[in-house]
């Protein structure tokens, strides 16, 4: 019996020594110390022995069991520690993981280009608030409360006084209140209109306002600046034309068309077979607007324009649905 215990001990020690991981250790524990384990079996056989033998062998069997269990526990800890250590080990020679890298939104890319062109023509880039007062968005721009021109732009009102600006034009008065001419600015920014959404309309889009004021500014100056802009933006042979139009805050007012970039003026689906595309509203600053800004009447002349940025992006990249620009869809955005 003593001999058997001794052999068992050696076998168990050898196996513990050889165990390479927690699983094989657990397997070993069950084979020796489990309910049907070999050591358990020996302890069970004790009841068949004489009382004297039972006391002697029983004591050393129990001692052996405790001793082996301790060793087993220790081995378990050692294995766990080296497992952790292996996990923390860093192979500094392994090739690195490439981090996914984003890029600027196509609208931002186009805006940067536009800003660059106007800055080189002496314009500063300024930004205004999206939450605007009724005064700056309408009243100061010669659009009183019951003026029919308010219907041209359905407005999101926040309360009686505050609204989401429907155009970037409110920045004309805001800027002139704080600055004396001569001045040249463009104002990019988000505008909002209560429009039904479709491929060419979104209730949120971007405009770029332009304003130039000095002692002698005429339509000729406007045409020169805008012609230069379109040439640098779309290419040297880009043609534009002015058409008479109406805005309460400019007089005279016009609409600027550009030869369709898709068909080159022959007529296609994008330009509705006309060969021309409407690019912006513009005009000479109305005396009412100078008055709103606190300028002395008759002292200054200027032109103003407002163009849709999303429109320019769509033309530049031949995008046929404005909603894609705000979709956040990476399959779309990754193409730019
Ligand atoms: N604010 C006008 C619009 O949203 C555009 C415009 C700007 C017209 C400046 C004239 C002068 O349609």
Short mmCIF file of N, CA and C in Angstrom, two decimals, residues 18-109:
data_model
loop_
_atom_site.label_atom_id
_atom_site.label_comp_id
_atom_site.label_asym_id
_atom_site.label_seq_id
_atom_site.Cartn_x
_atom_site.Cartn_y
_atom_site.Cartn_z
N UNK A 18 5.02 18.15 -16.30
CA UNK A 18 4.93 18.18 -17.77
C UNK A 18 3.77 19.04 -18.30
N UNK A 19 2.79 19.33 -17.42
CA UNK A 19 1.59 20.04 -17.90
C UNK A 19 1.97 21.37 -18.54
N UNK A 20 1.39 21.63 -19.76
CA UNK A 20 1.78 22.84 -20.50
C UNK A 20 0.77 23.96 -20.38
N UNK A 21 -0.45 23.60 -19.99
CA UNK A 21 -1.44 24.66 -19.85
C UNK A 21 -2.50 24.30 -18.81
N UNK A 22 -3.36 25.29 -18.54
CA UNK A 22 -4.38 25.13 -17.50
C UNK A 22 -5.29 23.95 -17.80
N UNK A 23 -5.58 23.71 -19.06
CA UNK A 23 -6.49 22.63 -19.43
C UNK A 23 -5.94 21.27 -19.07
N UNK A 24 -4.67 21.03 -19.41
CA UNK A 24 -4.11 19.72 -19.11
C UNK A 24 -3.96 19.54 -17.60
N UNK A 25 -3.80 20.64 -16.90
CA UNK A 25 -3.69 20.59 -15.44
C UNK A 25 -5.04 20.18 -14.83
N UNK A 26 -6.10 20.74 -15.38
CA UNK A 26 -7.44 20.45 -14.90
C UNK A 26 -7.79 18.99 -15.18
N UNK A 27 -7.39 18.56 -16.35
CA UNK A 27 -7.61 17.18 -16.77
C UNK A 27 -6.94 16.21 -15.78
N UNK A 28 -5.72 16.57 -15.43
CA UNK A 28 -4.93 15.78 -14.49
C UNK A 28 -5.58 15.76 -13.10
N UNK A 29 -6.09 16.91 -12.70
CA UNK A 29 -6.73 17.01 -11.37
C UNK A 29 -7.90 16.04 -11.29
N UNK A 30 -8.69 15.98 -12.37
CA UNK A 30 -9.85 15.09 -12.35
C UNK A 30 -9.42 13.63 -12.31
N UNK A 31 -8.37 13.31 -13.08
CA UNK A 31 -7.93 11.91 -13.14
C UNK A 31 -7.39 11.41 -11.80
N UNK A 32 -6.81 12.28 -11.00
CA UNK A 32 -6.24 11.83 -9.72
C UNK A 32 -7.10 12.16 -8.50
N UNK A 33 -7.64 13.41 -8.51
CA UNK A 33 -8.33 13.86 -7.29
C UNK A 33 -9.85 13.89 -7.43
N UNK A 34 -10.35 13.62 -8.65
CA UNK A 34 -11.80 13.65 -8.88
C UNK A 34 -12.51 12.51 -8.15
N UNK A 35 -13.84 12.48 -8.34
CA UNK A 35 -14.62 11.48 -7.60
C UNK A 35 -14.20 10.05 -7.94
N UNK A 36 -13.82 9.84 -9.23
CA UNK A 36 -13.36 8.50 -9.61
C UNK A 36 -11.85 8.48 -9.77
N UNK A 37 -11.18 9.49 -9.22
CA UNK A 37 -9.74 9.63 -9.38
C UNK A 37 -8.96 8.55 -8.63
N UNK A 38 -7.71 8.36 -9.04
CA UNK A 38 -6.89 7.28 -8.49
C UNK A 38 -6.61 7.49 -7.01
N UNK A 39 -6.35 8.71 -6.60
CA UNK A 39 -6.06 8.96 -5.18
C UNK A 39 -7.31 8.78 -4.33
N UNK A 40 -8.43 9.21 -4.87
CA UNK A 40 -9.70 9.03 -4.18
C UNK A 40 -9.98 7.54 -3.98
N UNK A 41 -9.63 6.78 -5.00
CA UNK A 41 -9.82 5.32 -4.94
C UNK A 41 -9.04 4.71 -3.78
N UNK A 42 -7.79 5.14 -3.65
CA UNK A 42 -6.94 4.61 -2.57
C UNK A 42 -7.57 4.94 -1.22
N UNK A 43 -8.02 6.19 -1.10
CA UNK A 43 -8.60 6.59 0.18
C UNK A 43 -9.85 5.78 0.49
N UNK A 44 -10.58 5.44 -0.56
CA UNK A 44 -11.80 4.67 -0.36
C UNK A 44 -11.48 3.25 0.13
N UNK A 45 -10.38 2.70 -0.38
CA UNK A 45 -9.99 1.31 -0.02
C UNK A 45 -9.61 1.19 1.45
N UNK A 46 -9.35 2.30 2.10
CA UNK A 46 -8.89 2.27 3.50
C UNK A 46 -9.84 1.49 4.41
N UNK A 47 -11.13 1.56 4.06
CA UNK A 47 -12.11 0.93 4.97
C UNK A 47 -11.98 -0.60 5.02
N UNK A 48 -11.30 -1.20 4.01
CA UNK A 48 -11.12 -2.65 4.00
C UNK A 48 -9.92 -3.10 4.83
N UNK A 49 -9.14 -2.13 5.32
CA UNK A 49 -7.91 -2.49 6.04
C UNK A 49 -8.17 -2.65 7.53
N UNK A 50 -7.18 -3.24 8.22
CA UNK A 50 -7.30 -3.36 9.68
C UNK A 50 -7.14 -1.96 10.28
N UNK A 51 -7.56 -1.84 11.52
CA UNK A 51 -7.58 -0.52 12.13
C UNK A 51 -6.19 0.12 12.19
N UNK A 52 -5.19 -0.70 12.52
CA UNK A 52 -3.81 -0.19 12.65
C UNK A 52 -3.31 0.34 11.31
N UNK A 53 -3.51 -0.50 10.28
CA UNK A 53 -3.08 -0.10 8.94
C UNK A 53 -3.80 1.16 8.49
N UNK A 54 -5.12 1.18 8.84
CA UNK A 54 -5.94 2.31 8.41
C UNK A 54 -5.36 3.61 8.95
N UNK A 55 -4.97 3.59 10.22
CA UNK A 55 -4.43 4.81 10.83
C UNK A 55 -3.15 5.23 10.14
N UNK A 56 -2.22 4.28 9.95
CA UNK A 56 -0.93 4.61 9.33
C UNK A 56 -1.07 5.07 7.89
N UNK A 57 -1.69 4.19 7.12
CA UNK A 57 -1.77 4.49 5.68
C UNK A 57 -2.68 5.69 5.42
N UNK A 58 -3.78 5.69 6.19
CA UNK A 58 -4.72 6.82 6.02
C UNK A 58 -4.03 8.15 6.22
N UNK A 59 -3.24 8.24 7.28
CA UNK A 59 -2.56 9.53 7.56
C UNK A 59 -1.67 9.92 6.41
N UNK A 60 -0.82 8.95 5.94
CA UNK A 60 0.11 9.37 4.88
C UNK A 60 -0.61 9.59 3.56
N UNK A 61 -1.72 8.87 3.31
CA UNK A 61 -2.48 9.11 2.08
C UNK A 61 -3.06 10.52 2.09
N UNK A 62 -3.63 10.91 3.23
CA UNK A 62 -4.18 12.26 3.33
C UNK A 62 -3.12 13.33 3.18
N UNK A 63 -2.00 13.05 3.80
CA UNK A 63 -0.88 14.00 3.72
C UNK A 63 -0.45 14.18 2.26
N UNK A 64 -0.36 13.02 1.57
CA UNK A 64 0.05 13.03 0.17
C UNK A 64 -0.94 13.85 -0.65
N UNK A 65 -2.22 13.61 -0.38
CA UNK A 65 -3.25 14.31 -1.13
C UNK A 65 -3.09 15.82 -0.98
N UNK A 66 -2.94 16.26 0.30
CA UNK A 66 -2.80 17.70 0.55
C UNK A 66 -1.56 18.27 -0.13
N UNK A 67 -0.48 17.53 0.01
CA UNK A 67 0.79 17.98 -0.57
C UNK A 67 0.66 18.17 -2.09
N UNK A 68 0.08 17.15 -2.74
CA UNK A 68 -0.05 17.21 -4.20
C UNK A 68 -0.99 18.34 -4.64
N UNK A 69 -2.05 18.52 -3.86
CA UNK A 69 -2.98 19.58 -4.22
C UNK A 69 -2.32 20.95 -4.17
N UNK A 70 -1.48 21.12 -3.17
CA UNK A 70 -0.73 22.38 -3.04
C UNK A 70 0.15 22.63 -4.26
N UNK A 71 0.88 21.56 -4.62
CA UNK A 71 1.78 21.68 -5.78
C UNK A 71 0.99 22.01 -7.05
N UNK A 72 -0.17 21.34 -7.14
CA UNK A 72 -1.04 21.57 -8.30
C UNK A 72 -1.47 23.04 -8.38
N UNK A 73 -1.89 23.58 -7.23
CA UNK A 73 -2.32 24.98 -7.16
C UNK A 73 -1.19 25.91 -7.63
N UNK A 74 0.00 25.62 -7.10
CA UNK A 74 1.14 26.46 -7.43
C UNK A 74 1.41 26.46 -8.94
N UNK A 75 1.35 25.26 -9.50
CA UNK A 75 1.61 25.12 -10.94
C UNK A 75 0.57 25.91 -11.74
N UNK A 76 -0.67 25.85 -11.22
CA UNK A 76 -1.75 26.57 -11.88
C UNK A 76 -1.41 28.06 -11.94
N UNK A 77 -0.97 28.59 -10.83
CA UNK A 77 -0.62 30.02 -10.76
C UNK A 77 0.52 30.33 -11.73
N UNK A 78 1.54 29.46 -11.72
CA UNK A 78 2.68 29.71 -12.60
C UNK A 78 2.24 29.76 -14.07
N UNK A 79 1.40 28.78 -14.43
CA UNK A 79 0.93 28.74 -15.81
C UNK A 79 0.15 30.00 -16.17
N UNK A 80 -0.72 30.44 -15.26
CA UNK A 80 -1.52 31.64 -15.48
C UNK A 80 -0.62 32.84 -15.71
N UNK A 81 0.39 32.98 -14.87
CA UNK A 81 1.30 34.12 -14.96
C UNK A 81 2.03 34.12 -16.30
N UNK A 82 2.50 32.95 -16.72
CA UNK A 82 3.27 32.96 -17.97
C UNK A 82 2.33 33.17 -19.16
N UNK A 83 1.06 32.78 -18.99
CA UNK A 83 0.07 33.05 -20.05
C UNK A 83 -0.09 34.56 -20.23
N UNK A 84 -0.26 35.27 -19.09
CA UNK A 84 -0.37 36.74 -19.13
C UNK A 84 0.87 37.36 -19.76
N UNK A 85 2.01 36.84 -19.32
CA UNK A 85 3.28 37.40 -19.82
C UNK A 85 3.35 37.26 -21.33
N UNK A 86 2.89 36.10 -21.83
CA UNK A 86 2.95 35.87 -23.27
C UNK A 86 2.06 36.86 -24.01
N UNK A 87 0.92 37.16 -23.37
CA UNK A 87 0.00 38.09 -24.01
C UNK A 87 0.59 39.49 -24.11
N UNK A 88 1.36 39.88 -23.12
CA UNK A 88 1.89 41.24 -23.08
C UNK A 88 3.13 41.41 -23.94
N UNK A 89 3.62 40.34 -24.39
CA UNK A 89 4.86 40.41 -25.15
C UNK A 89 4.59 41.07 -26.49
N UNK A 90 5.42 42.05 -26.84
CA UNK A 90 5.20 42.78 -28.08
C UNK A 90 6.31 42.50 -29.07
N UNK A 91 5.91 42.12 -30.25
CA UNK A 91 6.88 41.88 -31.30
C UNK A 91 7.14 43.19 -32.02
N UNK A 92 8.25 43.85 -31.65
CA UNK A 92 8.49 45.18 -32.23
C UNK A 92 8.93 45.11 -33.68
N UNK A 93 9.16 43.90 -34.17
CA UNK A 93 9.57 43.80 -35.57
C UNK A 93 8.36 43.52 -36.48
N UNK A 94 7.19 43.26 -35.86
CA UNK A 94 6.00 42.97 -36.68
C UNK A 94 5.56 44.23 -37.42
N UNK A 95 5.01 44.08 -38.64
CA UNK A 95 4.54 45.27 -39.37
C UNK A 95 3.37 45.91 -38.64
N UNK A 96 3.28 47.24 -38.65
CA UNK A 96 2.22 47.92 -37.91
C UNK A 96 0.87 47.78 -38.57
N UNK A 97 -0.18 48.06 -37.78
CA UNK A 97 -1.54 48.08 -38.36
C UNK A 97 -1.75 49.44 -39.00
N UNK A 98 -2.33 49.46 -40.17
CA UNK A 98 -2.61 50.73 -40.82
C UNK A 98 -3.91 51.29 -40.26
N UNK A 99 -3.90 52.50 -39.73
CA UNK A 99 -5.13 53.09 -39.21
C UNK A 99 -5.95 53.67 -40.36
N UNK A 100 -7.26 53.44 -40.33
CA UNK A 100 -8.08 54.03 -41.39
C UNK A 100 -8.04 55.55 -41.26
N UNK A 101 -7.92 56.22 -42.41
CA UNK A 101 -7.73 57.65 -42.37
C UNK A 101 -8.85 58.32 -43.15
N UNK A 102 -9.51 59.31 -42.57
CA UNK A 102 -10.60 60.01 -43.24
C UNK A 102 -10.09 61.10 -44.16
N UNK A 103 -11.00 61.82 -44.77
CA UNK A 103 -10.58 62.96 -45.59
C UNK A 103 -11.68 64.00 -45.55
N UNK A 104 -11.45 65.15 -46.13
CA UNK A 104 -12.44 66.23 -46.09
C UNK A 104 -13.66 65.89 -46.94
N UNK A 105 -14.81 66.31 -46.45
CA UNK A 105 -16.06 66.14 -47.16
C UNK A 105 -15.96 66.89 -48.51
N UNK A 106 -16.53 66.34 -49.60
CA UNK A 106 -16.41 67.02 -50.89
C UNK A 106 -16.86 68.49 -50.82
N UNK A 107 -17.87 68.76 -49.99
CA UNK A 107 -18.34 70.15 -49.87
C UNK A 107 -17.26 71.03 -49.23
N UNK A 108 -16.55 70.49 -48.26
CA UNK A 108 -15.47 71.24 -47.62
C UNK A 108 -14.32 71.47 -48.60
N UNK A 109 -14.03 70.44 -49.38
CA UNK A 109 -12.97 70.58 -50.38
C UNK A 109 -13.29 71.71 -51.35
#
